[in-house]
Short mmCIF file of C-alpha atoms and ligand atoms in Angstrom, two decimals:
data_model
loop_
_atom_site.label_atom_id
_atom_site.label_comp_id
_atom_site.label_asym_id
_atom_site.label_seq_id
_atom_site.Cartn_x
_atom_site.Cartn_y
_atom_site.Cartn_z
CA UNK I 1 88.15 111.85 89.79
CA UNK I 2 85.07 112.75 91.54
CA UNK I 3 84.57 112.09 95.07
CA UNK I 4 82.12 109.12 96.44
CA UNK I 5 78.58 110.49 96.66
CA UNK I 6 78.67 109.38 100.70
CA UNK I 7 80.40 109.01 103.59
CA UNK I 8 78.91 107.13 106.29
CA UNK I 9 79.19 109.64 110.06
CA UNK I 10 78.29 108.21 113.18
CA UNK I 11 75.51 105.06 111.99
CA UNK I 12 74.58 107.80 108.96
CA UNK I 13 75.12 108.12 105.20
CA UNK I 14 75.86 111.53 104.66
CA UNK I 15 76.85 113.59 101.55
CA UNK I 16 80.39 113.97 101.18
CA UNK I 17 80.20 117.62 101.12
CA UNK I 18 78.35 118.28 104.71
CA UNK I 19 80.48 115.08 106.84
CA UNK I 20 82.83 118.00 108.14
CA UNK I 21 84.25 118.36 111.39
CA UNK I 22 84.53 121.62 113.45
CA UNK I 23 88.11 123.15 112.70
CA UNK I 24 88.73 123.57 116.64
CA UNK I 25 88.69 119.47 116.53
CA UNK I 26 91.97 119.26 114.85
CA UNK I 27 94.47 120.08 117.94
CA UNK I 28 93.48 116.61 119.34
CA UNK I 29 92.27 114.42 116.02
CA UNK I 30 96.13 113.77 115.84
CA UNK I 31 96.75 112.23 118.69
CA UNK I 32 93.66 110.56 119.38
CA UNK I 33 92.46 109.11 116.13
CA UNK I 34 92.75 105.36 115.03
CA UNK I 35 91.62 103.47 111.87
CA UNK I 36 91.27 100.76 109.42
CA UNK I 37 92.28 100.29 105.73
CA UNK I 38 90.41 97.88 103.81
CA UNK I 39 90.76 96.75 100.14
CA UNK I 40 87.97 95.89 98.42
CA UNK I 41 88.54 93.83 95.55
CA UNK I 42 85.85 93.79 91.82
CA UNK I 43 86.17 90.15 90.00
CA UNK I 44 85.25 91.57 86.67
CA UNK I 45 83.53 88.13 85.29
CA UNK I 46 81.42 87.81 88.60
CA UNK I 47 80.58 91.66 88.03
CA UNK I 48 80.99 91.29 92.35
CA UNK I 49 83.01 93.40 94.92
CA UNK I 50 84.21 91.56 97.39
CA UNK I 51 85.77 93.04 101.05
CA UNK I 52 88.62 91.14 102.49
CA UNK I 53 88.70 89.93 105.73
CA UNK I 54 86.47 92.22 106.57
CA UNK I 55 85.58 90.87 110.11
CA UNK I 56 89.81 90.23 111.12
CA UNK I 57 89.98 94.43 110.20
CA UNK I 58 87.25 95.08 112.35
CA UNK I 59 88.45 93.35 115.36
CA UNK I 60 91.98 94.83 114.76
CA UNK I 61 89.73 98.40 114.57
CA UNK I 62 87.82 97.10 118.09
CA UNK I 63 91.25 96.75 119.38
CA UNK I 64 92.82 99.83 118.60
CA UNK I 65 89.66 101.47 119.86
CA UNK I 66 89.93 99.68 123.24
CA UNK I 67 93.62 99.96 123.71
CA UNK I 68 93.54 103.72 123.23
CA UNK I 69 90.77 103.75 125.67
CA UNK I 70 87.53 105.41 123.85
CA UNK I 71 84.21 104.50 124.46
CA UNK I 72 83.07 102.65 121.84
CA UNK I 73 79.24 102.98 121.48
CA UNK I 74 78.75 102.13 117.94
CA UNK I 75 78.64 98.31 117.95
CA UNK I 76 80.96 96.36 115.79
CA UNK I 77 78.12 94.96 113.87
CA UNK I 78 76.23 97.81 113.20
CA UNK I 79 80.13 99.77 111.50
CA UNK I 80 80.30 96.20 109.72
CA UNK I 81 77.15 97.37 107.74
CA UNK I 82 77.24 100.78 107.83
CA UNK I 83 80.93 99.47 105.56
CA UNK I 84 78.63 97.59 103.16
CA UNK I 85 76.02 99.77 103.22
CA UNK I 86 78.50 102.93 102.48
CA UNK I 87 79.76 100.61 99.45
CA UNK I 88 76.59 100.03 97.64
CA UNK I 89 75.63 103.67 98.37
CA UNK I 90 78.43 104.74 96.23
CA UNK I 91 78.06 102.20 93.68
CA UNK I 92 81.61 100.97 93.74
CA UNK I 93 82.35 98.45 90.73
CA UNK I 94 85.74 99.11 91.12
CA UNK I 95 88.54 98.27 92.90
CA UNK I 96 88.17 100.13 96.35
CA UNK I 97 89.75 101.50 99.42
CA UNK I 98 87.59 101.38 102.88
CA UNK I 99 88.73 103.18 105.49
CA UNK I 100 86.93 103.52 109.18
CA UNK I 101 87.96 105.95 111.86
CA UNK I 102 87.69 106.64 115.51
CA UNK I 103 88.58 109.38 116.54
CA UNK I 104 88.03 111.48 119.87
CA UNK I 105 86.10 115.11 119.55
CA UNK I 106 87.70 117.12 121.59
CA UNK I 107 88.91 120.69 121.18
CA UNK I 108 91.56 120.17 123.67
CA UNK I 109 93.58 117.58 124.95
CA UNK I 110 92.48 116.10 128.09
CA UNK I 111 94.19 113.09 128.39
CA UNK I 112 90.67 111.56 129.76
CA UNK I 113 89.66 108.36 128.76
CA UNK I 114 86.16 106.69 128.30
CA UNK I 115 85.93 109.08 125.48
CA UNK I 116 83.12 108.07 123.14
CA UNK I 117 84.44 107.47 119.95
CA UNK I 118 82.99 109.10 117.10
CA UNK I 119 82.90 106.78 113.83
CA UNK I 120 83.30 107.74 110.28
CA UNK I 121 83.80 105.84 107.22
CA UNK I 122 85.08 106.61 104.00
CA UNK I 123 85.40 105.09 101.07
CA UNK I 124 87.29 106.03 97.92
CA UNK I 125 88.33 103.78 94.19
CA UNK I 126 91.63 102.73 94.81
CA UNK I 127 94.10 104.19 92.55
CA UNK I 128 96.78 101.90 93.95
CA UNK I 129 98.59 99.45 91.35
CA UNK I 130 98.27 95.40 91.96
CA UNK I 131 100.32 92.88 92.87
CA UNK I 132 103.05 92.22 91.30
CA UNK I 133 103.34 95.10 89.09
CA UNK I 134 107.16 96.91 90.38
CA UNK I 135 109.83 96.10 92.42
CA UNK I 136 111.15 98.70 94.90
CA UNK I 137 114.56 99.51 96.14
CA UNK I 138 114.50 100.08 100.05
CA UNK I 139 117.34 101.07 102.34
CA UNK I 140 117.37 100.84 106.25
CA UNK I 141 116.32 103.83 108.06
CA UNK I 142 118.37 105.44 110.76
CA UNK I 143 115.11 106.95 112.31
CA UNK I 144 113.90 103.39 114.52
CA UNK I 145 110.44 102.18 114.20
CA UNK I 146 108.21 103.05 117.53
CA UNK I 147 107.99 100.54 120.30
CA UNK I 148 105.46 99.22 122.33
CA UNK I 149 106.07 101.18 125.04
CA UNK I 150 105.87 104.36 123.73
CA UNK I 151 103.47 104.59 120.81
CA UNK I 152 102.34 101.02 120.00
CA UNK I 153 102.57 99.70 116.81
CA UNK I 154 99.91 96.93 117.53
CA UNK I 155 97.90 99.73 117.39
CA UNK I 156 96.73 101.63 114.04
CA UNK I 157 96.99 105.11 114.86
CA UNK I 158 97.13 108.04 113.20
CA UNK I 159 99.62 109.72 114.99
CA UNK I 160 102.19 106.40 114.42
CA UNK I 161 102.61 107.13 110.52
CA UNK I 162 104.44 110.74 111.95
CA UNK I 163 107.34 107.90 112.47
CA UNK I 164 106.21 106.26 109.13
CA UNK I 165 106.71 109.78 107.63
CA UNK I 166 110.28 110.41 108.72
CA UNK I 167 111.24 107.26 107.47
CA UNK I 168 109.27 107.50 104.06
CA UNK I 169 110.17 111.30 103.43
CA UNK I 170 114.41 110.58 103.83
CA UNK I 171 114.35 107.26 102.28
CA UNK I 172 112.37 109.20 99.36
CA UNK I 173 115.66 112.18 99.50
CA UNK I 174 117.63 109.31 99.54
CA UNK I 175 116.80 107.77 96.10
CA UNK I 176 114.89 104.56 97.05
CA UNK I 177 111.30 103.63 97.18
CA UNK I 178 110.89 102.73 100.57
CA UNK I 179 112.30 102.26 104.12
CA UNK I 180 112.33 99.11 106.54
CA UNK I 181 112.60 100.64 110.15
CA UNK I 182 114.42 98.22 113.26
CA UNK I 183 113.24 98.31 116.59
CA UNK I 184 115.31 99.81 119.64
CA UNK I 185 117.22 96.78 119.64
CA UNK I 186 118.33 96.95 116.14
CA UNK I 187 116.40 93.92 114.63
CA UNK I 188 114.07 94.37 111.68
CA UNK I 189 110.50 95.54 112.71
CA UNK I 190 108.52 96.68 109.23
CA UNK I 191 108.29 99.55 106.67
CA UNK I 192 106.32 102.67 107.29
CA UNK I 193 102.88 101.00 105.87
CA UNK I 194 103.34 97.32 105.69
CA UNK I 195 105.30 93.86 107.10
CA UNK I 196 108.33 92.03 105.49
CA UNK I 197 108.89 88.65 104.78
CA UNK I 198 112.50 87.51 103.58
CA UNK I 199 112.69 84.21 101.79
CA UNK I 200 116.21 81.96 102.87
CA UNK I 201 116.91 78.56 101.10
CA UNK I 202 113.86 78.00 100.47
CA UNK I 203 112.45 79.17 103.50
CA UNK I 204 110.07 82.67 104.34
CA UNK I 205 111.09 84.12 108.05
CA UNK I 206 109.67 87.24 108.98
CA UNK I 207 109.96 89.36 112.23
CA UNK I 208 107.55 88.24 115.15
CA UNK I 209 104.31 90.32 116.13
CA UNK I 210 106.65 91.29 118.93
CA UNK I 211 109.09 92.96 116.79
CA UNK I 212 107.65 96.29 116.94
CA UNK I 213 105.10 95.93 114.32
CA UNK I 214 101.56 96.23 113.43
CA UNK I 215 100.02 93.18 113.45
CA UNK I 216 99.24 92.68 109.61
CA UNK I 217 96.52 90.42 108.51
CA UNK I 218 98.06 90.61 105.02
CA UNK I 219 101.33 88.90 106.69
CA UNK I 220 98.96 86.28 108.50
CA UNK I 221 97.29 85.83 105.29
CA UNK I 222 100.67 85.09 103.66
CA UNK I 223 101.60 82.72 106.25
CA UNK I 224 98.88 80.33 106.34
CA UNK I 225 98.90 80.13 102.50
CA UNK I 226 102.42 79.19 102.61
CA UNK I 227 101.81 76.74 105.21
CA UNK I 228 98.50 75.27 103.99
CA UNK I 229 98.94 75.74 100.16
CA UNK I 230 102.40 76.04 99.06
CA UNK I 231 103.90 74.15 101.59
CA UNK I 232 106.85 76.18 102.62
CA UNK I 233 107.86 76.64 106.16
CA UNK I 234 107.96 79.94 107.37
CA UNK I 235 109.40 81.19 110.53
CA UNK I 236 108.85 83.77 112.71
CA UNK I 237 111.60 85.00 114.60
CA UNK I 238 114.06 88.13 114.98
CA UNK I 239 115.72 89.49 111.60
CA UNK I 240 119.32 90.94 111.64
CA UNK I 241 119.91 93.82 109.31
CA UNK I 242 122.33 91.60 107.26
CA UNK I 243 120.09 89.28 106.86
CA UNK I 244 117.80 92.33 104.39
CA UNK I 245 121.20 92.14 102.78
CA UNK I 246 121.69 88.41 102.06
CA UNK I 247 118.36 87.46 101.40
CA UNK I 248 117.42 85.40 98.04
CA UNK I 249 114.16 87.30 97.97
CA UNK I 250 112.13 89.82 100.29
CA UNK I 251 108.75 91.42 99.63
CA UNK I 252 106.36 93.40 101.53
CA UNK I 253 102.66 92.55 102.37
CA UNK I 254 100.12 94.94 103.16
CA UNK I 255 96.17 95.51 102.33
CA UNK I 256 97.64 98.87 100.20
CA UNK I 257 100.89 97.34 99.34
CA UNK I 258 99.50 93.90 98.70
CA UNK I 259 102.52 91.79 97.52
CA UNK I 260 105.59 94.46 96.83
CA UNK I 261 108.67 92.64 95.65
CA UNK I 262 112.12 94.30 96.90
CA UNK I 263 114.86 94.90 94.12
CA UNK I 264 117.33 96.01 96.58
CA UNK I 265 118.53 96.99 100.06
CA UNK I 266 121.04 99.78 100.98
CA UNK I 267 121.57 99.03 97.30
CA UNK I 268 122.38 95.24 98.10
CA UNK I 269 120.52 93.95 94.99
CA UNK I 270 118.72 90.47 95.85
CA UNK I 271 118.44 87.92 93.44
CA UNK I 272 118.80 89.14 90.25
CA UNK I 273 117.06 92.05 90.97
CA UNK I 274 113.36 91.14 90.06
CA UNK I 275 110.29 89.53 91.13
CA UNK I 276 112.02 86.09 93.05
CA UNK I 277 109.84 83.08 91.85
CA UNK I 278 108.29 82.63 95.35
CA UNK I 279 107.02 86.17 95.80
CA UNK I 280 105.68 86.19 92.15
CA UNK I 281 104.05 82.32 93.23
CA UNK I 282 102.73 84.30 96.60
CA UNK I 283 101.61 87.12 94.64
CA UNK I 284 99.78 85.50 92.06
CA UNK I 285 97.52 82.80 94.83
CA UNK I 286 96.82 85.98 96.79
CA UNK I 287 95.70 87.75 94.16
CA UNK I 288 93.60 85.25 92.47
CA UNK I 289 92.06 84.74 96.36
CA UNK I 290 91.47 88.36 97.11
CA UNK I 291 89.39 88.66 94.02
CA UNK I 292 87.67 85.49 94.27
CA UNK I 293 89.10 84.05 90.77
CA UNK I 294 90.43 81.47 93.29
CA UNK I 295 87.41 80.13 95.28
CA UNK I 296 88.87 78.54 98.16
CA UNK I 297 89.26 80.26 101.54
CA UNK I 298 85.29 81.82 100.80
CA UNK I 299 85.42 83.23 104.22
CA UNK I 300 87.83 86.09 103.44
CA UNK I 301 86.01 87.61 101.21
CA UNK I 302 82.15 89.21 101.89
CA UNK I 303 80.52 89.74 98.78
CA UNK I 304 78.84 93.53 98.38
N1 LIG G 1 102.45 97.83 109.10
C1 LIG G 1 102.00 99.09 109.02
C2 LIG G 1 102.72 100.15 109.73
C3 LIG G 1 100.87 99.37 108.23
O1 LIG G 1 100.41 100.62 108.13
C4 LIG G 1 100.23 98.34 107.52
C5 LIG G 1 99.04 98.63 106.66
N2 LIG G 1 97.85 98.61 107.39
C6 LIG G 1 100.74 97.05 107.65
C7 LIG G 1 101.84 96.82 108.45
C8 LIG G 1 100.07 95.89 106.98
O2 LIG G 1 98.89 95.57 107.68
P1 LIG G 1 97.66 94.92 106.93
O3 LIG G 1 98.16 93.72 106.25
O4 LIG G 1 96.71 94.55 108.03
O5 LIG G 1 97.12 95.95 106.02
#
């Protein structure tokens, strides 16, 4: 596939060939680099792309910015554009994948903050399947997920997916799909790249924004249209390991995972091994929403 005619550098389109980066940068771009990724989503009959919840990524992007201390000169408005402008520069009547960075240039580290952030955007057609379409098997990871006191997971940095890795790359060796990572104190936190939810007579309970875990706006999403559409009660509270096990259903949420129904843990198969009827029911709406074929909630989705 060929690459997107632009990427958008500092408030500028640029061809994709000249947004480089001096090789010197590197050494530091790892640890001091944090982003967004943001599905965009094409209704075919509308011929219209539409962003989703663009403005909660952004503030999630403001915050990562702030809590790793850069100096954030680019307004949040003016990236918010530069997004939609990027989009339309590169034509995208597809399905798509939006990514902004900040990241600090720097050919050593310093440790300094007030470090202006530099600002790139990319954007590339998402090759990701939807919703719905496979169930993965998962096992629990002996490598624990990172804590808030030593390399938040509130915050969406780079150099947090090294723990994502670990637990990806020996689940992988292992013969399953995914991991699910618990915190330090051995309750359920998330997988490498997305939340959980666990669905228990009836009921979805997932672990709490203090469980060690990014702070999803697919899983808020989720939980508002279970409260406000389907009407199921979901709770947020600690998860025990054996509770992965006994579970009717469990899925994970995620802008690149979307709605991933779990087969299996540690080869405990739940259910009967396929999509539960809630996930599929919670897959479907947020589909349907994300790509406008449902028109309520207008206010998640910004039309390109
Ligand atoms: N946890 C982690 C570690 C993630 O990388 C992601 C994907 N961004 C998520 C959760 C899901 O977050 P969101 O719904 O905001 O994409």
């Amino acid at each position: 596939m060929d690459n997107p005619q632009f990427v958008w550098v500092d408030g500028k389109l640029v061809a994709w060939n000249d947004a480089t980066i001096h090789i010197t940068t590197l050494g530091t771009a790892g640890v001091s680099l944090v982003y967004e990724g943001i599905r965009a989503y094409w209704n075919a009959d509308a011929r219209k792309l539409f962003v989703l919840q663009l403005d909660e990524h952004l503030a999630r992007f403001e915050q990562s910015i702030r809590l790793t201390r850069m100096r954030q000169t680019i307004p949040t408005a003016e990236i918010r554009a530069g997004i939609l402008a990027l989009v339309r520069a590169n034509q995208c009547a597809q399905d798509t994948y939006i990514r902004p960075f900040a990241f600090v240039e720097s050919t050593y580290y310093s440790g300094i903050s007030n470090d202006q952030a530099r600002l790139v955007i990319n954007s590339m057609p998402n090759p990701l399947p939807v919703s719905g379409v496979r169930v993965v098997h998962a096992c629990v990871s002996s490598w624990s997920r990172v804590t808030d006191n030593v390399m938040p997971p509130r915050v969406k940095a780079s150099s947090n997916y090294l723990n994502s890795r670990y637990a990806m790359e020996e689940a992988k060796r292992n013969g399953y799909d995914i991991a699910l990572l618990l915190n330090p104190s051995g309750k359920v936190a998330e997988a490498p790249g997305a939340c959980l939810m666990i669905v228990r007579d009836g009921k979805i309970i997932t672990p709490s924004v203090t469980s060690g875990i990014l702070e999803s706006i697919t899983r808020e999403t989720i939980i508002q249209l279970c409260r406000e559409v389907l009407q199921i009660q979901v709770i947020e509270r600690d998860v025990d390991r054996t509770e992965l096990y006994i579970a009717q259903e469990a899925f994970l949420c995620g802008t690149g995972t979307e709605v991933t129904p779990i087969a299996s843990v540690d080869r405990f198969t739940l259910g009967d091994g396929k999509i539960g009827a809630l996930t599929q029911r919670i897959a479907t709406l947020f589909q349907n929403l994300a790509r406008g074929i449902d028109p309520r909630y207008p206010e998640w989705r910004t039309a390109v």
